[in-house]
């Protein structure tokens, strides 16, 4: 059975978040390690981190995903903003050393007119400055909707970044179902074809986590507006086909749908029930 979970608020601390995950029947989750729109890290309570580590181990959680703040842009024109991105990532990765074996996902960034090639190089430069050989976290590039000058709307963008990162074994990718559809990859009618594409360009072995979101917009819209499962253009069947795909099944699947935690719990229960039905069908 796949690991299923949702994006949770970390406002009450790490251990409380683990309890929230348990309360909705999740065995993975995603969270921010700091305010998603602000740069300042809160002081981290190491004993709280340790209590979460034990809770996750005792309850046999799959790997979880820490999400970088949205304001991070490692391919900004502004050197100060690029420096801040490196600082935030280094700080977050230091916290994650207390929770070894998990993932750190980030939006590659927006090249703001500098071009895709320059954007990809700047992102790789940051990673080469921040990644450490001894770190126990794998850093994931998220597939993006390709809005504006966003890097990561094409699998080729991710491949270009990965090819320039020295500590390549510390890197992976995270597939977002809303984003790839918005970017124009037809996972509704041709999931196998999209995964073949991903395998050819990036390598399926790089894929470490999946964001399961429906989309408010038609394929190719380059918009990035998430919808609840079954309430968007992808539909329940597409999401189930992703979770139940033989090449993906073993991964953590995380909801980032517009819902609160109890709502995410209901979506998870519905997904588990539908997956059971598929198994016995
Ligand atoms: Fe994201
Ligand atoms: Fe996402
Ligand atoms: Zn999104």
PDB file of C-alpha atoms and ligand atoms in Angstrom:
ATOM      1  CA  UNK A   1       0.000   0.000   0.000  1.00  0.00           C
ATOM      2  CA  UNK A   2       1.201   3.492  -0.831  1.00  0.00           C
ATOM      3  CA  UNK A   3       2.159   6.113   1.721  1.00  0.00           C
ATOM      4  CA  UNK A   4      -0.566   8.760   1.751  1.00  0.00           C
ATOM      5  CA  UNK A   5      -0.660  12.099   3.516  1.00  0.00           C
ATOM      6  CA  UNK A   6      -1.293  15.814   3.253  1.00  0.00           C
ATOM      7  CA  UNK A   7       0.363  19.158   3.715  1.00  0.00           C
ATOM      8  CA  UNK A   8      -0.005  20.040   7.409  1.00  0.00           C
ATOM      9  CA  UNK A   9       0.484  23.196   9.415  1.00  0.00           C
ATOM     10  CA  UNK A  10       3.628  23.156  11.540  1.00  0.00           C
ATOM     11  CA  UNK A  11       2.386  26.077  13.656  1.00  0.00           C
ATOM     12  CA  UNK A  12       1.983  23.938  16.811  1.00  0.00           C
ATOM     13  CA  UNK A  13       5.426  22.366  16.538  1.00  0.00           C
ATOM     14  CA  UNK A  14       6.845  19.149  15.125  1.00  0.00           C
ATOM     15  CA  UNK A  15       5.441  16.533  17.498  1.00  0.00           C
ATOM     16  CA  UNK A  16       1.948  17.998  17.285  1.00  0.00           C
ATOM     17  CA  UNK A  17       2.162  17.785  13.519  1.00  0.00           C
ATOM     18  CA  UNK A  18       2.997  14.084  13.759  1.00  0.00           C
ATOM     19  CA  UNK A  19      -0.075  13.612  15.950  1.00  0.00           C
ATOM     20  CA  UNK A  20      -2.191  15.509  13.416  1.00  0.00           C
ATOM     21  CA  UNK A  21      -0.900  13.209  10.666  1.00  0.00           C
ATOM     22  CA  UNK A  22      -1.853  10.152  12.743  1.00  0.00           C
ATOM     23  CA  UNK A  23      -5.290  11.607  13.478  1.00  0.00           C
ATOM     24  CA  UNK A  24      -6.142  11.728   9.761  1.00  0.00           C
ATOM     25  CA  UNK A  25      -4.766   8.258   9.005  1.00  0.00           C
ATOM     26  CA  UNK A  26      -1.711   9.574   7.159  1.00  0.00           C
ATOM     27  CA  UNK A  27       1.611   7.737   7.011  1.00  0.00           C
ATOM     28  CA  UNK A  28       3.465  10.598   5.369  1.00  0.00           C
ATOM     29  CA  UNK A  29       2.965  14.368   5.280  1.00  0.00           C
ATOM     30  CA  UNK A  30       4.442  17.636   4.138  1.00  0.00           C
ATOM     31  CA  UNK A  31       5.164  20.814   6.086  1.00  0.00           C
ATOM     32  CA  UNK A  32       7.047  24.087   6.036  1.00  0.00           C
ATOM     33  CA  UNK A  33       9.932  24.451   8.456  1.00  0.00           C
ATOM     34  CA  UNK A  34       9.343  28.197   8.700  1.00  0.00           C
ATOM     35  CA  UNK A  35       6.721  30.731   7.660  1.00  0.00           C
ATOM     36  CA  UNK A  36       6.199  30.013   3.909  1.00  0.00           C
ATOM     37  CA  UNK A  37       6.107  33.713   2.993  1.00  0.00           C
ATOM     38  CA  UNK A  38       8.648  35.054   5.460  1.00  0.00           C
ATOM     39  CA  UNK A  39      12.312  34.327   5.592  1.00  0.00           C
ATOM     40  CA  UNK A  40      12.936  34.308   9.330  1.00  0.00           C
ATOM     41  CA  UNK A  41      13.320  30.870  10.851  1.00  0.00           C
ATOM     42  CA  UNK A  42      11.702  30.298  14.198  1.00  0.00           C
ATOM     43  CA  UNK A  43      14.071  28.938  16.814  1.00  0.00           C
ATOM     44  CA  UNK A  44      13.897  25.204  16.536  1.00  0.00           C
ATOM     45  CA  UNK A  45      13.154  23.108  19.632  1.00  0.00           C
ATOM     46  CA  UNK A  46      15.450  20.105  19.165  1.00  0.00           C
ATOM     47  CA  UNK A  47      13.606  17.946  21.714  1.00  0.00           C
ATOM     48  CA  UNK A  48      10.379  18.564  19.769  1.00  0.00           C
ATOM     49  CA  UNK A  49      12.155  17.464  16.574  1.00  0.00           C
ATOM     50  CA  UNK A  50      13.387  14.324  18.340  1.00  0.00           C
ATOM     51  CA  UNK A  51       9.889  13.468  19.631  1.00  0.00           C
ATOM     52  CA  UNK A  52       8.596  13.673  16.061  1.00  0.00           C
ATOM     53  CA  UNK A  53      11.423  11.431  14.839  1.00  0.00           C
ATOM     54  CA  UNK A  54      10.429   8.764  17.395  1.00  0.00           C
ATOM     55  CA  UNK A  55       6.706   9.104  16.603  1.00  0.00           C
ATOM     56  CA  UNK A  56       7.371   8.623  12.871  1.00  0.00           C
ATOM     57  CA  UNK A  57       9.563   5.607  13.497  1.00  0.00           C
ATOM     58  CA  UNK A  58       7.137   3.962  15.940  1.00  0.00           C
ATOM     59  CA  UNK A  59       4.231   4.416  13.556  1.00  0.00           C
ATOM     60  CA  UNK A  60       6.172   3.231  10.491  1.00  0.00           C
ATOM     61  CA  UNK A  61       5.741   6.400   8.494  1.00  0.00           C
ATOM     62  CA  UNK A  62       7.084   6.625   4.984  1.00  0.00           C
ATOM     63  CA  UNK A  63       9.473   9.465   4.233  1.00  0.00           C
ATOM     64  CA  UNK A  64       7.973  12.935   4.669  1.00  0.00           C
ATOM     65  CA  UNK A  65       8.581  16.097   2.683  1.00  0.00           C
ATOM     66  CA  UNK A  66       9.663  19.430   4.100  1.00  0.00           C
ATOM     67  CA  UNK A  67       8.707  22.209   1.680  1.00  0.00           C
ATOM     68  CA  UNK A  68      10.919  25.251   1.150  1.00  0.00           C
ATOM     69  CA  UNK A  69       9.325  28.699   1.516  1.00  0.00           C
ATOM     70  CA  UNK A  70       7.596  30.037  -1.610  1.00  0.00           C
ATOM     71  CA  UNK A  71       9.568  33.265  -1.541  1.00  0.00           C
ATOM     72  CA  UNK A  72      12.809  31.424  -2.199  1.00  0.00           C
ATOM     73  CA  UNK A  73      14.156  32.254  -5.670  1.00  0.00           C
ATOM     74  CA  UNK A  74      17.637  30.891  -6.346  1.00  0.00           C
ATOM     75  CA  UNK A  75      17.587  32.280  -9.918  1.00  0.00           C
ATOM     76  CA  UNK A  76      16.585  35.842  -9.118  1.00  0.00           C
ATOM     77  CA  UNK A  77      18.405  38.678 -10.885  1.00  0.00           C
ATOM     78  CA  UNK A  78      19.194  40.058  -7.454  1.00  0.00           C
ATOM     79  CA  UNK A  79      22.282  38.583  -5.841  1.00  0.00           C
ATOM     80  CA  UNK A  80      20.886  39.321  -2.371  1.00  0.00           C
ATOM     81  CA  UNK A  81      17.737  37.297  -3.067  1.00  0.00           C
ATOM     82  CA  UNK A  82      19.834  34.423  -4.420  1.00  0.00           C
ATOM     83  CA  UNK A  83      21.981  34.550  -1.288  1.00  0.00           C
ATOM     84  CA  UNK A  84      18.898  34.497   0.896  1.00  0.00           C
ATOM     85  CA  UNK A  85      17.647  31.394  -0.945  1.00  0.00           C
ATOM     86  CA  UNK A  86      20.923  29.603  -0.186  1.00  0.00           C
ATOM     87  CA  UNK A  87      20.760  30.717   3.430  1.00  0.00           C
ATOM     88  CA  UNK A  88      17.169  29.503   3.868  1.00  0.00           C
ATOM     89  CA  UNK A  89      17.905  26.142   2.277  1.00  0.00           C
ATOM     90  CA  UNK A  90      21.053  25.605   4.340  1.00  0.00           C
ATOM     91  CA  UNK A  91      19.129  26.484   7.524  1.00  0.00           C
ATOM     92  CA  UNK A  92      16.257  24.138   6.700  1.00  0.00           C
ATOM     93  CA  UNK A  93      18.612  21.282   5.795  1.00  0.00           C
ATOM     94  CA  UNK A  94      20.380  21.730   9.133  1.00  0.00           C
ATOM     95  CA  UNK A  95      17.045  21.251  10.946  1.00  0.00           C
ATOM     96  CA  UNK A  96      16.330  18.134   8.861  1.00  0.00           C
ATOM     97  CA  UNK A  97      19.545  16.489  10.054  1.00  0.00           C
ATOM     98  CA  UNK A  98      17.518  15.794  13.222  1.00  0.00           C
ATOM     99  CA  UNK A  99      15.033  13.859  11.040  1.00  0.00           C
ATOM    100  CA  UNK A 100      17.323  11.822   8.781  1.00  0.00           C
ATOM    101  CA  UNK A 101      16.181  10.050   5.627  1.00  0.00           C
ATOM    102  CA  UNK A 102      13.486  12.469   4.493  1.00  0.00           C
ATOM    103  CA  UNK A 103      13.051  14.969   1.646  1.00  0.00           C
ATOM    104  CA  UNK A 104      13.354  18.716   1.128  1.00  0.00           C
ATOM    105  CA  UNK A 105      11.291  19.964  -1.815  1.00  0.00           C
ATOM    106  CA  UNK A 106      11.618  23.351  -3.472  1.00  0.00           C
ATOM    107  CA  UNK A 107      10.184  25.253  -6.411  1.00  0.00           C
ATOM    108  CA  UNK A 108      13.205  25.732  -8.685  1.00  0.00           C
ATOM    109  CA  UNK A 109      12.421  29.436  -9.142  1.00  0.00           C
ATOM    110  CA  UNK A 110      11.650  32.064 -11.773  1.00  0.00           C
ATOM    111  CA  UNK A 111      14.412  33.273 -14.070  1.00  0.00           C
ATOM    112  CA  UNK A 112      12.664  36.660 -14.503  1.00  0.00           C
ATOM    113  CA  UNK A 113      13.789  37.218 -18.083  1.00  0.00           C
ATOM    114  CA  UNK A 114      17.355  35.946 -17.728  1.00  0.00           C
ATOM    115  CA  UNK A 115      16.482  32.864 -19.772  1.00  0.00           C
ATOM    116  CA  UNK A 116      16.036  29.217 -18.883  1.00  0.00           C
ATOM    117  CA  UNK A 117      19.700  28.326 -19.301  1.00  0.00           C
ATOM    118  CA  UNK A 118      20.910  31.035 -16.911  1.00  0.00           C
ATOM    119  CA  UNK A 119      18.096  30.153 -14.498  1.00  0.00           C
ATOM    120  CA  UNK A 120      19.075  26.483 -14.409  1.00  0.00           C
ATOM    121  CA  UNK A 121      22.744  27.361 -13.914  1.00  0.00           C
ATOM    122  CA  UNK A 122      21.977  29.698 -11.001  1.00  0.00           C
ATOM    123  CA  UNK A 123      19.834  27.051  -9.313  1.00  0.00           C
ATOM    124  CA  UNK A 124      22.611  24.471  -9.705  1.00  0.00           C
ATOM    125  CA  UNK A 125      25.130  27.024  -8.371  1.00  0.00           C
ATOM    126  CA  UNK A 126      23.067  27.417  -5.203  1.00  0.00           C
ATOM    127  CA  UNK A 127      22.770  23.649  -4.775  1.00  0.00           C
ATOM    128  CA  UNK A 128      26.521  23.247  -5.253  1.00  0.00           C
ATOM    129  CA  UNK A 129      27.085  25.827  -2.530  1.00  0.00           C
ATOM    130  CA  UNK A 130      24.594  24.322  -0.070  1.00  0.00           C
ATOM    131  CA  UNK A 131      24.617  20.520  -0.447  1.00  0.00           C
ATOM    132  CA  UNK A 132      27.010  18.593   1.784  1.00  0.00           C
ATOM    133  CA  UNK A 133      28.357  15.071   1.206  1.00  0.00           C
ATOM    134  CA  UNK A 134      27.377  14.010   4.738  1.00  0.00           C
ATOM    135  CA  UNK A 135      23.772  15.285   4.664  1.00  0.00           C
ATOM    136  CA  UNK A 136      21.008  12.741   5.181  1.00  0.00           C
ATOM    137  CA  UNK A 137      18.276  14.571   3.298  1.00  0.00           C
ATOM    138  CA  UNK A 138      17.573  14.286  -0.429  1.00  0.00           C
ATOM    139  CA  UNK A 139      16.617  17.622  -2.023  1.00  0.00           C
ATOM    140  CA  UNK A 140      13.782  17.531  -4.558  1.00  0.00           C
ATOM    141  CA  UNK A 141      13.078  19.822  -7.496  1.00  0.00           C
ATOM    142  CA  UNK A 142       9.309  20.168  -7.982  1.00  0.00           C
ATOM    143  CA  UNK A 143       7.754  19.956 -11.443  1.00  0.00           C
ATOM    144  CA  UNK A 144       6.085  23.331 -12.040  1.00  0.00           C
ATOM    145  CA  UNK A 145       3.114  24.624 -14.066  1.00  0.00           C
ATOM    146  CA  UNK A 146       5.361  26.817 -16.231  1.00  0.00           C
ATOM    147  CA  UNK A 147       3.665  30.056 -15.198  1.00  0.00           C
ATOM    148  CA  UNK A 148       5.520  33.200 -16.340  1.00  0.00           C
ATOM    149  CA  UNK A 149       9.278  32.603 -16.265  1.00  0.00           C
ATOM    150  CA  UNK A 150       9.006  29.648 -13.896  1.00  0.00           C
ATOM    151  CA  UNK A 151      11.789  27.060 -14.214  1.00  0.00           C
ATOM    152  CA  UNK A 152      10.634  23.436 -14.063  1.00  0.00           C
ATOM    153  CA  UNK A 153       7.604  23.480 -16.369  1.00  0.00           C
ATOM    154  CA  UNK A 154       9.516  21.122 -18.684  1.00  0.00           C
ATOM    155  CA  UNK A 155      11.256  17.944 -17.572  1.00  0.00           C
ATOM    156  CA  UNK A 156      14.225  19.247 -19.571  1.00  0.00           C
ATOM    157  CA  UNK A 157      14.600  22.160 -17.110  1.00  0.00           C
ATOM    158  CA  UNK A 158      14.938  19.724 -14.212  1.00  0.00           C
ATOM    159  CA  UNK A 159      17.408  17.587 -16.174  1.00  0.00           C
ATOM    160  CA  UNK A 160      19.486  20.690 -16.970  1.00  0.00           C
ATOM    161  CA  UNK A 161      19.715  21.560 -13.265  1.00  0.00           C
ATOM    162  CA  UNK A 162      20.479  17.992 -12.180  1.00  0.00           C
ATOM    163  CA  UNK A 163      23.249  17.620 -14.757  1.00  0.00           C
ATOM    164  CA  UNK A 164      25.087  20.574 -13.201  1.00  0.00           C
ATOM    165  CA  UNK A 165      24.827  19.486  -9.554  1.00  0.00           C
ATOM    166  CA  UNK A 166      28.002  17.878  -8.235  1.00  0.00           C
ATOM    167  CA  UNK A 167      26.484  15.900  -5.340  1.00  0.00           C
ATOM    168  CA  UNK A 168      23.946  14.345  -7.639  1.00  0.00           C
ATOM    169  CA  UNK A 169      23.051  11.528  -5.222  1.00  0.00           C
ATOM    170  CA  UNK A 170      21.568  14.166  -2.879  1.00  0.00           C
ATOM    171  CA  UNK A 171      19.029  15.199  -5.555  1.00  0.00           C
ATOM    172  CA  UNK A 172      15.660  13.958  -6.743  1.00  0.00           C
ATOM    173  CA  UNK A 173      12.395  15.315  -8.077  1.00  0.00           C
ATOM    174  CA  UNK A 174       8.807  15.642  -6.873  1.00  0.00           C
ATOM    175  CA  UNK A 175       5.966  15.325  -9.390  1.00  0.00           C
ATOM    176  CA  UNK A 176       2.916  17.558  -8.845  1.00  0.00           C
ATOM    177  CA  UNK A 177      -0.142  16.270 -10.739  1.00  0.00           C
ATOM    178  CA  UNK A 178      -1.767  19.718 -11.016  1.00  0.00           C
ATOM    179  CA  UNK A 179       1.466  21.324 -12.152  1.00  0.00           C
ATOM    180  CA  UNK A 180       2.388  18.751 -14.824  1.00  0.00           C
ATOM    181  CA  UNK A 181      -1.105  18.877 -16.299  1.00  0.00           C
ATOM    182  CA  UNK A 182      -1.102  22.668 -16.288  1.00  0.00           C
ATOM    183  CA  UNK A 183       2.328  22.510 -17.933  1.00  0.00           C
ATOM    184  CA  UNK A 184       0.800  20.496 -20.791  1.00  0.00           C
ATOM    185  CA  UNK A 185       1.693  16.883 -19.933  1.00  0.00           C
ATOM    186  CA  UNK A 186      -1.425  14.811 -20.610  1.00  0.00           C
ATOM    187  CA  UNK A 187      -1.667  12.585 -17.539  1.00  0.00           C
ATOM    188  CA  UNK A 188      -5.447  12.309 -18.082  1.00  0.00           C
ATOM    189  CA  UNK A 189      -5.198  10.293 -21.319  1.00  0.00           C
ATOM    190  CA  UNK A 190      -1.550   9.277 -21.473  1.00  0.00           C
ATOM    191  CA  UNK A 191      -0.038   8.789 -18.020  1.00  0.00           C
ATOM    192  CA  UNK A 192       2.255   6.025 -19.305  1.00  0.00           C
ATOM    193  CA  UNK A 193       3.545   8.283 -22.068  1.00  0.00           C
ATOM    194  CA  UNK A 194       4.256  11.112 -19.624  1.00  0.00           C
ATOM    195  CA  UNK A 195       6.104   8.743 -17.295  1.00  0.00           C
ATOM    196  CA  UNK A 196       8.125   7.401 -20.259  1.00  0.00           C
ATOM    197  CA  UNK A 197       9.013  10.990 -21.079  1.00  0.00           C
ATOM    198  CA  UNK A 198      10.034  11.648 -17.506  1.00  0.00           C
ATOM    199  CA  UNK A 199      12.096   8.475 -17.466  1.00  0.00           C
ATOM    200  CA  UNK A 200      13.875   9.346 -20.704  1.00  0.00           C
ATOM    201  CA  UNK A 201      14.622  12.961 -19.750  1.00  0.00           C
ATOM    202  CA  UNK A 202      15.224  12.788 -15.991  1.00  0.00           C
ATOM    203  CA  UNK A 203      15.099   9.109 -14.988  1.00  0.00           C
ATOM    204  CA  UNK A 204      12.239   7.626 -12.974  1.00  0.00           C
ATOM    205  CA  UNK A 205      14.764   6.626 -10.308  1.00  0.00           C
ATOM    206  CA  UNK A 206      14.982  10.353  -9.478  1.00  0.00           C
ATOM    207  CA  UNK A 207      11.285  10.557  -8.628  1.00  0.00           C
ATOM    208  CA  UNK A 208      10.949  10.457  -4.825  1.00  0.00           C
ATOM    209  CA  UNK A 209       7.549  11.991  -3.992  1.00  0.00           C
ATOM    210  CA  UNK A 210       4.259  12.974  -5.634  1.00  0.00           C
ATOM    211  CA  UNK A 211       1.908  15.884  -4.888  1.00  0.00           C
ATOM    212  CA  UNK A 212      -1.633  14.720  -5.631  1.00  0.00           C
ATOM    213  CA  UNK A 213      -3.804  17.692  -6.559  1.00  0.00           C
ATOM    214  CA  UNK A 214      -6.665  18.134  -8.964  1.00  0.00           C
ATOM    215  CA  UNK A 215      -6.465  21.251 -11.155  1.00  0.00           C
ATOM    216  CA  UNK A 216      -8.958  24.072 -11.619  1.00  0.00           C
ATOM    217  CA  UNK A 217      -7.656  24.617 -15.148  1.00  0.00           C
ATOM    218  CA  UNK A 218      -7.486  22.610 -18.368  1.00  0.00           C
ATOM    219  CA  UNK A 219      -4.247  20.850 -19.375  1.00  0.00           C
ATOM    220  CA  UNK A 220      -1.661  23.299 -20.704  1.00  0.00           C
ATOM    221  CA  UNK A 221      -3.202  26.351 -18.989  1.00  0.00           C
ATOM    222  CA  UNK A 222       0.064  27.183 -17.119  1.00  0.00           C
ATOM    223  CA  UNK A 223      -1.958  28.497 -14.191  1.00  0.00           C
ATOM    224  CA  UNK A 224      -1.296  26.425 -11.007  1.00  0.00           C
ATOM    225  CA  UNK A 225      -4.606  26.523  -9.146  1.00  0.00           C
ATOM    226  CA  UNK A 226      -5.124  23.358  -7.110  1.00  0.00           C
ATOM    227  CA  UNK A 227      -8.575  21.752  -6.747  1.00  0.00           C
ATOM    228  CA  UNK A 228      -9.877  19.093  -4.363  1.00  0.00           C
ATOM    229  CA  UNK A 229      -9.578  15.511  -5.653  1.00  0.00           C
ATOM    230  CA  UNK A 230     -12.442  14.850  -8.075  1.00  0.00           C
ATOM    231  CA  UNK A 231     -13.442  18.510  -8.276  1.00  0.00           C
ATOM    232  CA  UNK A 232     -11.087  19.562 -11.050  1.00  0.00           C
ATOM    233  CA  UNK A 233     -10.134  18.818 -14.638  1.00  0.00           C
ATOM    234  CA  UNK A 234      -8.030  15.749 -13.754  1.00  0.00           C
ATOM    235  CA  UNK A 235     -10.759  13.831 -11.934  1.00  0.00           C
ATOM    236  CA  UNK A 236     -10.605  11.030  -9.389  1.00  0.00           C
ATOM    237  CA  UNK A 237      -9.692   8.318 -11.923  1.00  0.00           C
ATOM    238  CA  UNK A 238      -6.547  10.147 -13.042  1.00  0.00           C
ATOM    239  CA  UNK A 239      -5.392  10.635  -9.455  1.00  0.00           C
ATOM    240  CA  UNK A 240      -6.085   6.952  -8.632  1.00  0.00           C
ATOM    241  CA  UNK A 241      -4.179   5.848 -11.740  1.00  0.00           C
ATOM    242  CA  UNK A 242      -1.190   7.899 -10.549  1.00  0.00           C
ATOM    243  CA  UNK A 243      -1.225   6.492  -6.993  1.00  0.00           C
ATOM    244  CA  UNK A 244      -1.787   2.946  -8.218  1.00  0.00           C
ATOM    245  CA  UNK A 245       0.766   3.056 -11.051  1.00  0.00           C
ATOM    246  CA  UNK A 246       3.246   0.163 -10.735  1.00  0.00           C
ATOM    247  CA  UNK A 247       6.163   2.550 -11.264  1.00  0.00           C
ATOM    248  CA  UNK A 248       4.963   4.998  -8.574  1.00  0.00           C
ATOM    249  CA  UNK A 249       3.143   2.926  -5.931  1.00  0.00           C
ATOM    250  CA  UNK A 250       6.065   2.833  -3.490  1.00  0.00           C
ATOM    251  CA  UNK A 251       6.340   6.642  -3.243  1.00  0.00           C
ATOM    252  CA  UNK A 252       4.850   9.054  -0.702  1.00  0.00           C
ATOM    253  CA  UNK A 253       1.729  10.810  -2.088  1.00  0.00           C
ATOM    254  CA  UNK A 254       0.816  14.142  -0.557  1.00  0.00           C
ATOM    255  CA  UNK A 255      -2.368  16.186  -0.880  1.00  0.00           C
ATOM    256  CA  UNK A 256      -1.979  19.939  -1.346  1.00  0.00           C
ATOM    257  CA  UNK A 257      -5.660  20.437  -2.081  1.00  0.00           C
ATOM    258  CA  UNK A 258      -7.559  23.495  -0.800  1.00  0.00           C
ATOM    259  CA  UNK A 259      -8.757  21.824   2.383  1.00  0.00           C
ATOM    260  CA  UNK A 260      -8.172  21.954   6.155  1.00  0.00           C
ATOM    261  CA  UNK A 261      -6.709  18.977   8.028  1.00  0.00           C
ATOM    262  CA  UNK A 262     -10.065  17.218   8.730  1.00  0.00           C
ATOM    263  CA  UNK A 263     -10.972  17.784   5.062  1.00  0.00           C
ATOM    264  CA  UNK A 264      -7.668  16.221   4.024  1.00  0.00           C
ATOM    265  CA  UNK A 265      -8.521  13.308   6.334  1.00  0.00           C
ATOM    266  CA  UNK A 266     -11.781  12.786   4.444  1.00  0.00           C
ATOM    267  CA  UNK A 267      -9.955  12.930   1.094  1.00  0.00           C
ATOM    268  CA  UNK A 268      -7.392  10.365   2.318  1.00  0.00           C
ATOM    269  CA  UNK A 269     -10.117   8.012   3.555  1.00  0.00           C
ATOM    270  CA  UNK A 270     -11.920   8.306   0.230  1.00  0.00           C
ATOM    271  CA  UNK A 271      -8.697   7.600  -1.702  1.00  0.00           C
ATOM    272  CA  UNK A 272      -7.859   4.546   0.426  1.00  0.00           C
ATOM    273  CA  UNK A 273     -11.381   3.205  -0.083  1.00  0.00           C
ATOM    274  CA  UNK A 274     -11.216   3.727  -3.854  1.00  0.00           C
ATOM    275  CA  UNK A 275      -7.771   2.076  -4.006  1.00  0.00           C
ATOM    276  CA  UNK A 276      -9.177  -0.953  -2.161  1.00  0.00           C
ATOM    277  CA  UNK A 277     -12.035  -1.147  -4.675  1.00  0.00           C
ATOM    278  CA  UNK A 278      -9.536  -1.114  -7.546  1.00  0.00           C
ATOM    279  CA  UNK A 279      -7.576  -3.932  -5.932  1.00  0.00           C
ATOM    280  CA  UNK A 280     -10.606  -6.189  -5.604  1.00  0.00           C
ATOM    281  CA  UNK A 281     -11.960  -5.255  -9.040  1.00  0.00           C
TER     282      UNK A 281
HETATM  283 FE1  LIG B   1       5.184  23.125  -4.089  1.00  0.00          FE
HETATM  284 FE1  LIG B   2       3.105  20.991  -5.229  1.00  0.00          FE
HETATM  285 ZN1  LIG B   3       0.918  24.425  -7.096  1.00  0.00          ZN
END
